[in-house]
XYZ file of C-alpha atoms in Angstrom:
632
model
C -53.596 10.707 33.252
C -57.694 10.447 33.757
C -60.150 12.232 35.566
C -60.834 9.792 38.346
C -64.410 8.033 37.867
C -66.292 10.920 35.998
C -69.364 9.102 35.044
C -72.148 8.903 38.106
C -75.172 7.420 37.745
C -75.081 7.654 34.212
C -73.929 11.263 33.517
C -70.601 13.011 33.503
C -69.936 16.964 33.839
C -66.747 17.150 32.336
C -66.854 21.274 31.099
C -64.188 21.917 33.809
C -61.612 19.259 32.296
C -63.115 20.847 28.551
C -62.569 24.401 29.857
C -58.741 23.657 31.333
C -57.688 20.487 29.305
C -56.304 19.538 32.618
C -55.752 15.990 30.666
C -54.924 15.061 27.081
C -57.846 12.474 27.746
C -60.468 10.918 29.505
C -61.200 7.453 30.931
C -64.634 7.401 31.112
C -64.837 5.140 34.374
C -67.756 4.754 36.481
C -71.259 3.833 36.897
C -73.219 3.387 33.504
C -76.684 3.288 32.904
C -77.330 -0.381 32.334
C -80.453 -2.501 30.888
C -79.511 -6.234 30.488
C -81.021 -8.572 28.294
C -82.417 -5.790 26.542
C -81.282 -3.827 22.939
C -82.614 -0.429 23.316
C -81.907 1.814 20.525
C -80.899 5.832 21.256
C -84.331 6.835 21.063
C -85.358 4.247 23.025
C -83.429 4.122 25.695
C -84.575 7.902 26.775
C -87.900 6.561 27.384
C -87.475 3.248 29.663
C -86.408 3.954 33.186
C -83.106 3.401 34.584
C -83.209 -0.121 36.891
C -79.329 -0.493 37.269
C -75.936 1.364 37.699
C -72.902 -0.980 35.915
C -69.744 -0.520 36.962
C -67.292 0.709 34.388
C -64.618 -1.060 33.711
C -65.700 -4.458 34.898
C -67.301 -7.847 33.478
C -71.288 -7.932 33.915
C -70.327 -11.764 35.242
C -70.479 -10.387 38.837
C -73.893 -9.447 38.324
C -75.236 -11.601 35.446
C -74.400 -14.601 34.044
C -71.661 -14.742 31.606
C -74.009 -15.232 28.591
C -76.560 -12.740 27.162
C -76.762 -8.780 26.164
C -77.036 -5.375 27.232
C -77.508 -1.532 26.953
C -74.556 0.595 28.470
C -75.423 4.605 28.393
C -73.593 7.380 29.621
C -74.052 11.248 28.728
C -71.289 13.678 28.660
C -71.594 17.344 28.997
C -68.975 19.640 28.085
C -67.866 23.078 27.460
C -67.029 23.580 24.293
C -67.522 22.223 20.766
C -64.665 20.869 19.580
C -63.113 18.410 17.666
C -63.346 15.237 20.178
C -62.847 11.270 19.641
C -63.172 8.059 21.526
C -61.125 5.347 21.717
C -62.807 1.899 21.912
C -61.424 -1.239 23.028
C -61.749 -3.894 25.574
C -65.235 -4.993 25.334
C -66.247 -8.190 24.729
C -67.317 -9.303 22.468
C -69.902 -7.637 20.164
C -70.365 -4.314 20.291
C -72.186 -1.675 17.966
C -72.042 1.968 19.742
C -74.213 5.248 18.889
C -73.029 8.745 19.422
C -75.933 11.236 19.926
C -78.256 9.171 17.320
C -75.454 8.369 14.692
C -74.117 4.792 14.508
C -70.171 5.347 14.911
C -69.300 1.830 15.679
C -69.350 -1.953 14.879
C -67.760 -4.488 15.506
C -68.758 -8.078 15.187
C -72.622 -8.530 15.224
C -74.849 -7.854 18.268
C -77.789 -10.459 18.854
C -79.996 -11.865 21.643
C -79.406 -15.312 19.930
C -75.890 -17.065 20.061
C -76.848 -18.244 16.968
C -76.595 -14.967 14.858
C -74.344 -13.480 17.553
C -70.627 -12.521 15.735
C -67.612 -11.899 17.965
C -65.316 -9.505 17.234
C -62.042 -7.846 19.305
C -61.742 -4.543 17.365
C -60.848 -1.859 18.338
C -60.276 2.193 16.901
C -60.604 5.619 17.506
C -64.299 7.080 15.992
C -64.201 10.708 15.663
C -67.543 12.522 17.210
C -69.468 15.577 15.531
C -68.663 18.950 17.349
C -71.638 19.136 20.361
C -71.442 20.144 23.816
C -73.467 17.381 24.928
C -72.992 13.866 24.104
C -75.442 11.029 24.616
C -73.346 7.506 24.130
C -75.435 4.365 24.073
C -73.589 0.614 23.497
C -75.127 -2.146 22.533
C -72.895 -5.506 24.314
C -73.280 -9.215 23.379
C -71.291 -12.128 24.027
C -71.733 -15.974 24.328
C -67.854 -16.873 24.206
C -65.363 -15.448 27.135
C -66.473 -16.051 30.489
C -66.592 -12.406 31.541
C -68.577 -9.654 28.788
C -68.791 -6.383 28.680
C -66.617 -3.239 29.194
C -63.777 -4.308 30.416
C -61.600 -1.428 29.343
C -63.225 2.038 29.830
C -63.623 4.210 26.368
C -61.173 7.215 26.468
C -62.694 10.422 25.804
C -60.718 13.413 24.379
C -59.808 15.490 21.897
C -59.645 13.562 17.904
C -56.205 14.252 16.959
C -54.337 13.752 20.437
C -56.471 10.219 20.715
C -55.351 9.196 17.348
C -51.452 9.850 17.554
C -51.618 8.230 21.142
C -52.376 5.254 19.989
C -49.951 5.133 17.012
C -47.534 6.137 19.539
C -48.495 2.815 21.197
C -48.827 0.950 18.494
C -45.405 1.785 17.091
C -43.975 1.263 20.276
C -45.643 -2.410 20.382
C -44.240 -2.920 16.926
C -40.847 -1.861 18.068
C -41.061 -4.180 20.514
C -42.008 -7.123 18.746
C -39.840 -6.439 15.867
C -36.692 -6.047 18.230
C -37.454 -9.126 20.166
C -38.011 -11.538 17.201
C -35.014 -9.838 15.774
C -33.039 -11.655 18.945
C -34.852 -14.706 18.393
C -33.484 -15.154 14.332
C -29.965 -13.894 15.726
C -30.405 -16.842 18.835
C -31.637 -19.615 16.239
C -28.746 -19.129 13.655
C -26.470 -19.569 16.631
C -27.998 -23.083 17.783
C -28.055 -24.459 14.385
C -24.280 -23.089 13.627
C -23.452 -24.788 16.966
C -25.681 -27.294 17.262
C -26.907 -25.970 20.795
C -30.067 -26.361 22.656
C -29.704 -22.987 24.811
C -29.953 -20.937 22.063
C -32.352 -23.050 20.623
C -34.879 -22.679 23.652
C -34.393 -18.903 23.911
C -35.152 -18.582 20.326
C -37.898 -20.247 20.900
C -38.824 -18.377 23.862
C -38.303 -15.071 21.928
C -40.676 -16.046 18.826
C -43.790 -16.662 21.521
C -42.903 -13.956 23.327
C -43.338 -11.843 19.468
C -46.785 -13.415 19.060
C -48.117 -12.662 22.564
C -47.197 -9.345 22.335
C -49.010 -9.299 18.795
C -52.366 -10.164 20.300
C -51.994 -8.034 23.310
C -51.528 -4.996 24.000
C -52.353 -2.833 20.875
C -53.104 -5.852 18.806
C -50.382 -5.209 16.146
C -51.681 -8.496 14.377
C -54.906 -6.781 13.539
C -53.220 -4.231 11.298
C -52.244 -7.071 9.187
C -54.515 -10.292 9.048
C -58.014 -10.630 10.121
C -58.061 -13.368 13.026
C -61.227 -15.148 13.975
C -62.168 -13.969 17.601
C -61.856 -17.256 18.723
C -58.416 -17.931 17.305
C -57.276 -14.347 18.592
C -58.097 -15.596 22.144
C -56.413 -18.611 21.793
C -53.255 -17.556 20.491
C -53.533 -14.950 23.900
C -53.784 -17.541 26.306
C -51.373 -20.675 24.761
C -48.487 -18.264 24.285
C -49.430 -16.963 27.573
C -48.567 -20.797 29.398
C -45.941 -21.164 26.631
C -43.840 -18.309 27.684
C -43.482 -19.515 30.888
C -43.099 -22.878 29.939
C -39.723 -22.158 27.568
C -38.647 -19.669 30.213
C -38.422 -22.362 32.931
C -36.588 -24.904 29.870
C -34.388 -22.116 28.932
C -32.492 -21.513 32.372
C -32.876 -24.962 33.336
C -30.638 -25.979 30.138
C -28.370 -23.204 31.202
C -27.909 -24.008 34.917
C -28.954 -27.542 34.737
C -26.580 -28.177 37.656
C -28.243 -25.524 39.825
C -32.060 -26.328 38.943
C -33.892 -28.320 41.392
C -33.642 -31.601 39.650
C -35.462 -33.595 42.683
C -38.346 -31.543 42.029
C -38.383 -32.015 38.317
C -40.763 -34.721 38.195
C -43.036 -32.812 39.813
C -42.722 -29.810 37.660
C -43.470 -32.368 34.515
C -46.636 -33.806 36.069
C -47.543 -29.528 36.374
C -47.004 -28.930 32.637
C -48.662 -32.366 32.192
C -52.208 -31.723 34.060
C -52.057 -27.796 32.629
C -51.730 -28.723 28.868
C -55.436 -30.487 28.653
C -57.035 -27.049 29.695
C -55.263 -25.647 26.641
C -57.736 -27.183 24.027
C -60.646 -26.918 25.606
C -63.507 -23.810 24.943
C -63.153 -20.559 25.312
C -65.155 -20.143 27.933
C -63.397 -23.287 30.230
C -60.149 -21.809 29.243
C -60.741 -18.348 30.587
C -62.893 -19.631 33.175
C -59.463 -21.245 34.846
C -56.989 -19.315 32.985
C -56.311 -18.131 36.874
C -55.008 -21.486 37.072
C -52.646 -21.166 34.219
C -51.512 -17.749 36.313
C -50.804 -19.592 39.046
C -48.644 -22.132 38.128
C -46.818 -19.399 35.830
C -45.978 -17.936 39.101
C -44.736 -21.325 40.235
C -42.443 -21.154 36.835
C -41.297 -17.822 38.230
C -40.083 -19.131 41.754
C -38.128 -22.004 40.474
C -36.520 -19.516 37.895
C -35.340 -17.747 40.531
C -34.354 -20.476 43.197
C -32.160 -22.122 40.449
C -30.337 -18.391 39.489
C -30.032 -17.958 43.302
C -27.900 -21.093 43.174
C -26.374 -20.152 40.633
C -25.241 -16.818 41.631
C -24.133 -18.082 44.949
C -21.865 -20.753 43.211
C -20.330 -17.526 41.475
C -21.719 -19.712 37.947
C -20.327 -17.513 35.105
C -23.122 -15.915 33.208
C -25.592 -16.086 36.231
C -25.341 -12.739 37.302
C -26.218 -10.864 34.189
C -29.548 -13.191 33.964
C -30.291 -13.113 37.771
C -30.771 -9.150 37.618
C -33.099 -9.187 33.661
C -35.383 -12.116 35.860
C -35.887 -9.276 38.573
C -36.833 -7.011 35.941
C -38.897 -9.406 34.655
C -40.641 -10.725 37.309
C -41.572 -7.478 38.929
C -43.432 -7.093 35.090
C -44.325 -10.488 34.857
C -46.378 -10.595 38.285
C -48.067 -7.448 36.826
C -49.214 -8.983 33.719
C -50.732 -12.148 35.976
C -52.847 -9.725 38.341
C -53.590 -8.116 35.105
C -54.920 -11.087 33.590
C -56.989 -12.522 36.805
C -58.316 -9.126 37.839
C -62.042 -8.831 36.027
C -61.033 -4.662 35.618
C -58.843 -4.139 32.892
C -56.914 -0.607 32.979
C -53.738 -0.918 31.615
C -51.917 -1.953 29.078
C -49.618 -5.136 29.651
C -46.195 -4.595 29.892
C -44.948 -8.506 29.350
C -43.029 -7.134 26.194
C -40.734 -4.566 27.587
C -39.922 -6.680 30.720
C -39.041 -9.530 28.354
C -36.856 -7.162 25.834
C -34.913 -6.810 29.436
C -34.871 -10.556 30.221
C -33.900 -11.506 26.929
C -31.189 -8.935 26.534
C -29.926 -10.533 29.865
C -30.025 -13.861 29.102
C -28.606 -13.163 25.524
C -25.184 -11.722 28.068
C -25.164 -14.416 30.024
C -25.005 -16.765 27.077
C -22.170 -14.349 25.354
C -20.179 -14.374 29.018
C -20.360 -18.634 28.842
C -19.761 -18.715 25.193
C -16.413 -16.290 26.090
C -15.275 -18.156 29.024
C -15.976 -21.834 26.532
C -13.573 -20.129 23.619
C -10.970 -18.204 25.915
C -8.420 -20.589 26.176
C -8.712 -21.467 22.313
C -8.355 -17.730 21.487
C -5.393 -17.479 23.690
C -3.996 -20.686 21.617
C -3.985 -18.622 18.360
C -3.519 -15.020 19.615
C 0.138 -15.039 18.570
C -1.090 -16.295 15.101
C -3.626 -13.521 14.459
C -1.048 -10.374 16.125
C 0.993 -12.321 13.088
C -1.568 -11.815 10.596
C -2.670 -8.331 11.691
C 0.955 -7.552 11.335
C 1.231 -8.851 7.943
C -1.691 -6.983 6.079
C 0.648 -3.641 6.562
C 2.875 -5.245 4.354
C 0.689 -7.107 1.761
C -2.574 -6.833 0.134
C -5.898 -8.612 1.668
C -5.933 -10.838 -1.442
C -2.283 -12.082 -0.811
C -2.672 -13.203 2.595
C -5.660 -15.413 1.493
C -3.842 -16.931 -0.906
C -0.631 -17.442 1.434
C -3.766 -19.230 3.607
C -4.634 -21.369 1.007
C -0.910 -22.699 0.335
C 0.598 -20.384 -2.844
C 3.805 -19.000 -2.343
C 3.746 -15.520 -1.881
C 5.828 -14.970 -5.025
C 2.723 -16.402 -6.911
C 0.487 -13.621 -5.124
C 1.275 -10.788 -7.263
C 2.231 -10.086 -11.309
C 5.873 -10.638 -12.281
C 5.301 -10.888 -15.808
C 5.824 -7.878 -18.153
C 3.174 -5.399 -18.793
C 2.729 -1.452 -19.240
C 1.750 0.942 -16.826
C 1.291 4.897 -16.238
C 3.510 5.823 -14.017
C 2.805 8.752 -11.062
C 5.589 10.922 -9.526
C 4.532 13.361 -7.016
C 6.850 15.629 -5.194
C 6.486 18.623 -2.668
C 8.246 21.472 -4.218
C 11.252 22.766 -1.839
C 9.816 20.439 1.041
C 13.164 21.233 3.054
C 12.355 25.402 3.213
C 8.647 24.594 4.968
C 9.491 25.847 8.115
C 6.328 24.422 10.205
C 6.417 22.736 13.516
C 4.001 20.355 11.618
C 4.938 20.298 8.230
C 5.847 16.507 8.957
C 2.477 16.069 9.961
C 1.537 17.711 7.011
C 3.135 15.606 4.704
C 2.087 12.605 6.316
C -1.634 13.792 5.808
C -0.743 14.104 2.269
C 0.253 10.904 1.737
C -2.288 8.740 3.829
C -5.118 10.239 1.752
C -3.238 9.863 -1.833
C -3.100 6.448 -0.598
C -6.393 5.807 0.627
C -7.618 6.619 -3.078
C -5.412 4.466 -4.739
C -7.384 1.718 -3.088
C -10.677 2.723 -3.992
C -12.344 -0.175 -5.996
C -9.511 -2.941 -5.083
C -11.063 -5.869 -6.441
C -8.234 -9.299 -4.741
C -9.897 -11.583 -7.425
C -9.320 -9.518 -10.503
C -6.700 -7.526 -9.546
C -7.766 -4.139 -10.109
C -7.916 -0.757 -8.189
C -7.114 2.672 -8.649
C -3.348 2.661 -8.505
C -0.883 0.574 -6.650
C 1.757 2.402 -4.528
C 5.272 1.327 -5.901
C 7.687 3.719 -2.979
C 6.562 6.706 -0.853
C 10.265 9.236 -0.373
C 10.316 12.041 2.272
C 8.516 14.287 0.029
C 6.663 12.220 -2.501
C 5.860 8.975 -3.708
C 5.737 7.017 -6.626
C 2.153 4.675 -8.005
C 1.102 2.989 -11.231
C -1.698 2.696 -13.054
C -2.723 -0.624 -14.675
C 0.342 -2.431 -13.657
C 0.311 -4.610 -11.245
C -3.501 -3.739 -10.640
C -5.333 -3.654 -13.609
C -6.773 0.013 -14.444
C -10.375 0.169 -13.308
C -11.924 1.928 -16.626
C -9.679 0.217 -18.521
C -8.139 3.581 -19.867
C -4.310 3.807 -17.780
C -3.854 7.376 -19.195
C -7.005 8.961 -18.357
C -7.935 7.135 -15.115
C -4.005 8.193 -13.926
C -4.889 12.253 -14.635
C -7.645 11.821 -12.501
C -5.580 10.070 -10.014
C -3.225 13.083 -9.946
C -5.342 15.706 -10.135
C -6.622 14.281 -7.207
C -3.357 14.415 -5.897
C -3.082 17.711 -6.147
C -6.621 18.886 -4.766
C -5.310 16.761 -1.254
C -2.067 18.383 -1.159
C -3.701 22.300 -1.823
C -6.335 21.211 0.597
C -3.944 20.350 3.520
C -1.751 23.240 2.365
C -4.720 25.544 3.634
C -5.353 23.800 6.697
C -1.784 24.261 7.380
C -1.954 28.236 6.932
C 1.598 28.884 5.929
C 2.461 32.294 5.088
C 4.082 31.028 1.689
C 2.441 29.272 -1.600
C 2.921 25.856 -1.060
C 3.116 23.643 -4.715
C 3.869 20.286 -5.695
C 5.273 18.526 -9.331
C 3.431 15.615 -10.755
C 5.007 13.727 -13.632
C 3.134 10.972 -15.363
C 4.711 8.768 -18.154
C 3.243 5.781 -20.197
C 5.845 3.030 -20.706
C 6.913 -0.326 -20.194
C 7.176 -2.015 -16.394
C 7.876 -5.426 -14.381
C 6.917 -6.942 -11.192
C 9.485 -8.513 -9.404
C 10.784 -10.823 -6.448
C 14.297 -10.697 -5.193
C 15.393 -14.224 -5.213
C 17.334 -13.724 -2.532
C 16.545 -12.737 1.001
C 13.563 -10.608 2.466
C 10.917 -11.401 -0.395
C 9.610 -7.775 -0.993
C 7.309 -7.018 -4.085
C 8.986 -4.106 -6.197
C 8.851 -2.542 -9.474
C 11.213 -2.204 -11.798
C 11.125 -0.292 -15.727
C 11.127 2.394 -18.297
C 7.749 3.775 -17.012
C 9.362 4.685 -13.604
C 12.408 6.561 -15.204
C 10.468 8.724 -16.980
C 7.747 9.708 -14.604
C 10.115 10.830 -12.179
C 12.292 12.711 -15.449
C 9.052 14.334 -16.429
C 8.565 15.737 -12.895
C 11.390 17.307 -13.035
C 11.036 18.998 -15.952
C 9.094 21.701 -14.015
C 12.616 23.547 -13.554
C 12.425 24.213 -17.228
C 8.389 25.172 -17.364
C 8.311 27.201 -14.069
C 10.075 30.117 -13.753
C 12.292 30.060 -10.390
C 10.110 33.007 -8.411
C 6.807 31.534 -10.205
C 4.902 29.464 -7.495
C 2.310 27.146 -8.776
C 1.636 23.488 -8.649
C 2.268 21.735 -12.164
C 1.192 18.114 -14.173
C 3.728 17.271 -16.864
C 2.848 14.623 -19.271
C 4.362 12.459 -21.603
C 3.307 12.972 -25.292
C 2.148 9.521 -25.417
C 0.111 9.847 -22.278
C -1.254 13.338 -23.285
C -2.383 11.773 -27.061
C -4.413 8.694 -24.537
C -6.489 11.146 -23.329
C -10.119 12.253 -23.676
C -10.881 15.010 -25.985
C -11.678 16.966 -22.735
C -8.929 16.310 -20.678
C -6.295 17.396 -23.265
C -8.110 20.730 -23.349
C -6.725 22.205 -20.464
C -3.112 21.184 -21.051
C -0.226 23.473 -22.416
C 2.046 22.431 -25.371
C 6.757 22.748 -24.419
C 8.185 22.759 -27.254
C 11.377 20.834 -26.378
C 13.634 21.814 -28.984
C 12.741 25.528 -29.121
C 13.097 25.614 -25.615
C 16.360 23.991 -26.333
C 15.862 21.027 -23.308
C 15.737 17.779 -23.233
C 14.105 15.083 -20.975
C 16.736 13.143 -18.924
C 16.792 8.837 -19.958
C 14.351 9.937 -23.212
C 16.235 11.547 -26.075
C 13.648 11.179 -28.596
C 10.713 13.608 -26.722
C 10.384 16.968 -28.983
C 7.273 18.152 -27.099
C 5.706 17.419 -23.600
C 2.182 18.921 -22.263
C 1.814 20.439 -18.542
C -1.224 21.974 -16.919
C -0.045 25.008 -13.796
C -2.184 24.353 -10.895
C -1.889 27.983 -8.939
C -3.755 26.935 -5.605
C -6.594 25.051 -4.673
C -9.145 26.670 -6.502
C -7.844 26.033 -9.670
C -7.396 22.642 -8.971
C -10.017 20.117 -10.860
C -12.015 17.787 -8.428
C -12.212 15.495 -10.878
C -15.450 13.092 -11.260
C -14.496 9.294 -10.151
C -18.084 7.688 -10.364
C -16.667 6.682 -13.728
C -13.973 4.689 -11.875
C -15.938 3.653 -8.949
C -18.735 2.453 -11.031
C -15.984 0.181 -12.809
C-alpha cells in the first residue's frame, strides 16, 4: 500500500511515513516539477524557475505532443538516514535519472534529436546513498509510443524490502508463465496423438498467452535476451489481439453448434480490418491499440453468448468453462482499461486469470474426452477387472507375454538349473498368544516379499528371490532359480536376503510388544532345482528339487543347535553354501560338528559339518548393505 499522492508541487515530506514505516514503500505519485523540451542537469535545474506541475503517473501527450523531451524533479525529505532504493519502471522511453548529483540510472539514450535518441524499456531497483534529503531529477525522451513519460510512478522505500518485492513478483510471473506453457506442451501432445484441433487451438492459445505475460508485467524476457524496444512493444500488442483471437477459435471449435454461426462472417471481416493495424508503426499501433481493446471486448461477449448456449443446452463440458470465462473476463476487462487508460498503476493480471481459464477449459475438454471414451471403457471393463485379477497370480513380464500370444507355460523357466534355497519359519508360532499375532505374521511376510522383488528385471529375468510357497508360519524362496541372482553370487546375495529376513521379523516382533522372546529358523541350502507345469489341469508354476529338501532339513536342524529353554533366532547353512561366501560373511558364522554331535541332517547323509549364526533379538541382527544388489 502507498501514501496517497505525496509529491506537491514538486516536494514531498515523507519523515512521518520514515519515522512509522506505516508502508513497506512508496509510490511517489503526484505533481512533478516539469521543464519540457529542455535537459537540465542537477545543478541546473536549481537555478531555472519552475513553469509547470506534471502529473505523476500520466503521459505528457495530454499536455505536449507525443514527440520531444523533458526534465521531471521531485525532492524528498525524510527522517532518517537509512538504507533506501527506488524502483524504476514504466517510463517511456529513454530515461537517465540523478539522485542528489550522482547518475544512478540509464537506460536507452536521452537526446533532443530522434536521430541519436535510443529507446529502451528497462527497468531495476538503484540503491540511494544514506541522506535525509533527496533531490531526484529525470531526464525523459521518446520519439516512438504515442504517449512518453512516467507512466508508472517510481516506488520509494527501503533497499532490501524493494529488491525482494520485486523478485517476489518476478518469480511469481515466472511461475506463471512456466505453469501455463507447461499446459500448452501437455495440450499439443494431445492434438497430435489424436489428431484434434481443440487441443490444438488451446495449445496455441496457451503459448501466446506465455509470451504476453513475458513482456508484461515484470518483463521476465528481459532477464534472459535483450529485445529491441521496438520488437518488445510489438510482441506486447500482437499477442495482445492474438489472445483474444485463439480464445474466440478455441470455444468456437468446442461448441461449434452453440456459437453464433450467422454472425460469423461478420466476426471474419473484424479480424480481417484489425490485422492491417498490426504491422504498422509503433506509434499508429498504440495510437489505436484502443481499437484492438475494443473489439477484444467484442471477442469476450460472443465467448460468453456461445457458453450461455451451451450451458442452457446442459452441453457436457460447458459448465466447467462457463465459470474459468467469468474469472477471466472480470481480469480480462481489467487488463483492457489497463491498457487504454494513459495512468498506469498496476500490474496486469491477464496471466493469473488465464491460468484459471485454461485450467477450465483443460476440464471441460477432460469431461468431453470422458463422456467420447465411456462407452468404450465400459466395453473392456470386464477385460481389465480380468487382468488386474491376474497379476496376483503371475509376474508383470508373464502377462505381457500371454498379450503377445506365448503360452503361459513358455513364460517362465522349466529347464534344470541350481538355486539357494530359503526356509524361514516362526519358532513355536502356535504358543503366540496375541489377538494380532495373525496380523503379525502377515506383516512379516508382505515385507519379506516386497524385497524379494527388489530389482525384478521381466526381460532378463532377474530379482532378488522368487517366492516358491508361503505356510502358516513361514515360507519358502530361491535364489537364482527361476530369477536369475542379481550379483550373480546365489550364496551370498541369499544371506543377505535372510538376514534381512530376520531384521523384519525382530522388527515387527517389537512393534508387537509380547512379553516373550519371539525367534525364527532360517535354513539355506545350495542344490539342484526345476521349474515346472502340471500338464494337467489348473496350470500353476511350482518348484520342484534337492535344493528345497534340504533348506527346509537345515532349518530344522536348530533343535539340535539350540538348546530347548535357549531363545534366539538362528541361520543354518549348508557347507557348500557357507564355503560360497565372502571372506566376511563367513566370519560371523559358527562351525556343528555333525558327527561329534552325533546328528545327522534328514534327506543328506553325507553332511559332517554345517555353519549357523544365533540371532538373539533385533539388535544383533545385521542390516545388511543391498546397494550391491540394487546397483546390479
Amino acid at each position: 500500500m502507498a501514501v496517497a499522492q505525496p509529491i506537491q508541487n514538486g516536494r514531498a515530506d515523507l519523515t512521518e511515513w520514515s519515522r512509522y514505516r506505516i508502508t513497506e514503500s512508496v509510490s511517489l505519485e503526484g505533481d512533478w516539477d516539469f521543464h519540457w523540451e529542455h535537459l537540465y542537469d542537477p545543478e541546473e535545474v536549481k537555478t531555472v524557475p519552475v513553469t509547470e506541475h506534471l502529473k505523476v503517473p500520466a503521459a505528457w501527450t495530454s499536455w505536449h505532443k507525443s514527440f520531444g523531451y523533458g526534465t521531471y524533479r521531485a525532492q524528498i525529505k525524510v527522517a532518517v538516514e537509512d538504507d533506501y532504493g527506488l524502483f524504476i519502471s514504466g517510463i517511456s522511453s529513454a530515461t537517465r535519472l540523478w539522485v542528489n548529483g550522482k547518475l544512478l540510472f540509464e537506460a536507452g539514450t536521452v537526446s533532443t534529436d530522434s536521430r541519436t535518441h535510443k529507446p529502451s524499456r528497462k527497468m531495476g531497483v538503484i540503491q540511494l546513498p544514506p541522506a535525509t534529503h533527496y533531490d531526484i531529477v529525470i531526464w525523459v525522451s521518446n520519439y516512438e509510443h504515442v504517449n512518453g513519460g512516467i507512466k508508472i510512478p517510481l516506488r520509494f522505500g527501503l533497499y532490501k524490502g524493494l529488491a525482494a518485492d520485486i523478485q517476489r513478483h518476478t518469480l511469481l510471473d515466472a511461475f506463471v508463465i512456466a505453469a501455463i506453457f507447461a499446459i500448452g506442451l501437455f495440450h499439443l501432445v494431445t492434438a497430435m496423438i489424436r489428431s484434434d484441433i481443440i487441443p490444438l487451438s488451446l495449445a496455441l492459445l496457451c503459448f501466446t498467452i506465455s509470451v504476453r505475460a513475458s513482456f508484461t508485467g515484470m518483463r521476465v524476457i528481459d532477464a534472459f535476451f535483450d529485445i529491441p524496444f521496438l520488437v518488445s512493444y510489438k510482441i506486447e500488442y500482437v499477442s495482445f489481439y492474438l489472445v483474444g483471437t485463439l480464445c474466440e477459435l478455441s470455444i468456437m471449435f468446442l461448441f461449434y453448434q452453440d456459437y453464433p454461426k450467422k454472425l460469423l462472417p461478420f466476426r471474419i471481416a473484424c479480424h480481417a480490418l484489425i490485422y492491417p493495424l498490426l504491422f504498422t508503426s509503433l506509434f499508429i499501433m498504440s495510437k489505436y491499440l484502443w481499437i484492438v481493446s475494443i473489439h477484444s471486448l467484442g471477442i469476450i461477449g460472443f465467448g460468453m453468448y456461445t457458453l450461455l448456449q451451451a450451458v442452457r443446452r446442459k452441453r457436457v463440458g460447458a459448465g466447467w468453462l462457463f465459470k474459468g470465462a467469468i474469472f477471466f473476463s472480470a481480469i480480462a476487462t481489467f487488463d483492457i482499461i489497463q491498457s487504454l487508460m494513459v495512468e498506469r498503476k498496476y500490474i496486469y493480471f491477464l496471466p493469473l486469470g488465464f491460468i484459471g481459464f485454461i485450467l477450465s477449459f483443460s476440464a471441460s475438454i477432460a469431461q468431453i474426452y470422458n463422456n467420447i471414451q465411456k462407452t468404450m471403457l465400459d466395453a473392456v471393463e470386464s477385460k481389465h477387472h480380468t487382468l488386474d485379477q491376474l497379476k496376483k497370480i503371475v509376474y508383470p513380464h508373464q502377462i505381457e507375454m500371454i498379450g503377445d500370444g506365448e503360452p503361459i507355460e513358455k513364460t517362465m523357466p522349466t529347464s534344470q538349473g541350481e538355486a539357494c534355497v530359503i526356509s524361514f519359519d516362526i519358532i513355536s508360532s502356535s504358543k503366540i498368544q496375541h489377538e494380532k499375532a495373525k496380523e503379525f505374521f502377515r506383516k512379516v511376510f508382505m515385507r519379506c516379499s516386497e524385497i524379494m522383488m527388489e530389482g525384478y528385471d521381466g526381460v532378463e529375468l532377474k530379482a532378488a528371490a522368487y517366492r516358491i510357497k508361503e505356510m502358516g508360519d513361514g515360507f519358502l524362496c530361491s535364489v537364482g532359480y527361476p530369477f536369475k541372482s542379481l550379483t550373480g553370487h546365489m550364496a551370498q546375495d541369499a544371506l543377505k536376503l535372510a538376514q534381512e529376513f530376520a531384521r523384519i521379523f525382530h522388527e515387527e516382533a517389537r512393534r508387537l510388544e509380547y512379553p516373550d522372546l519371539l525367534s525364527c529358523g532360517v535354513g539355506l541350502a545350495l542344490e539342484s532345482i526345476e521349474g515346472f507345469y502340471p500338464a494337467s489341469g489348473t496350470k500353476e508354476y511350482d518348484l520342484y528339487g534337492k535344493a528345497i529338501v534340504l533348506a527346509t532339513r537345515y532349518e530344522g536342524m536348530r533343535k539340535a543347535i539350540v538348546k530347548e529353554d535357549e531363545q534366539s533366532s538362528i541361520i543354518i547353512l549348508q557347507e557348500r553354501v557357507y564355503f560360497s561366501l565372502s571372506p566376511e560373511q563367513r566370519q560371523s558364522f559358527q562351525l556343528f560338528d555333525l558327527e561329534a554331535a552325533k546328528a545327522a541332517v534328514r534327506d543328506d547323509p553325507a553332511a559332517k559339518r554345517l555353519y549357523f549364526l544365533k540371532l538373539f533379538d533385533s539388535a544383533t541382527v545385521e542390516s545388511p548393505d543391498l546397494s550391491e544388489k540394487k546397483a546390479s
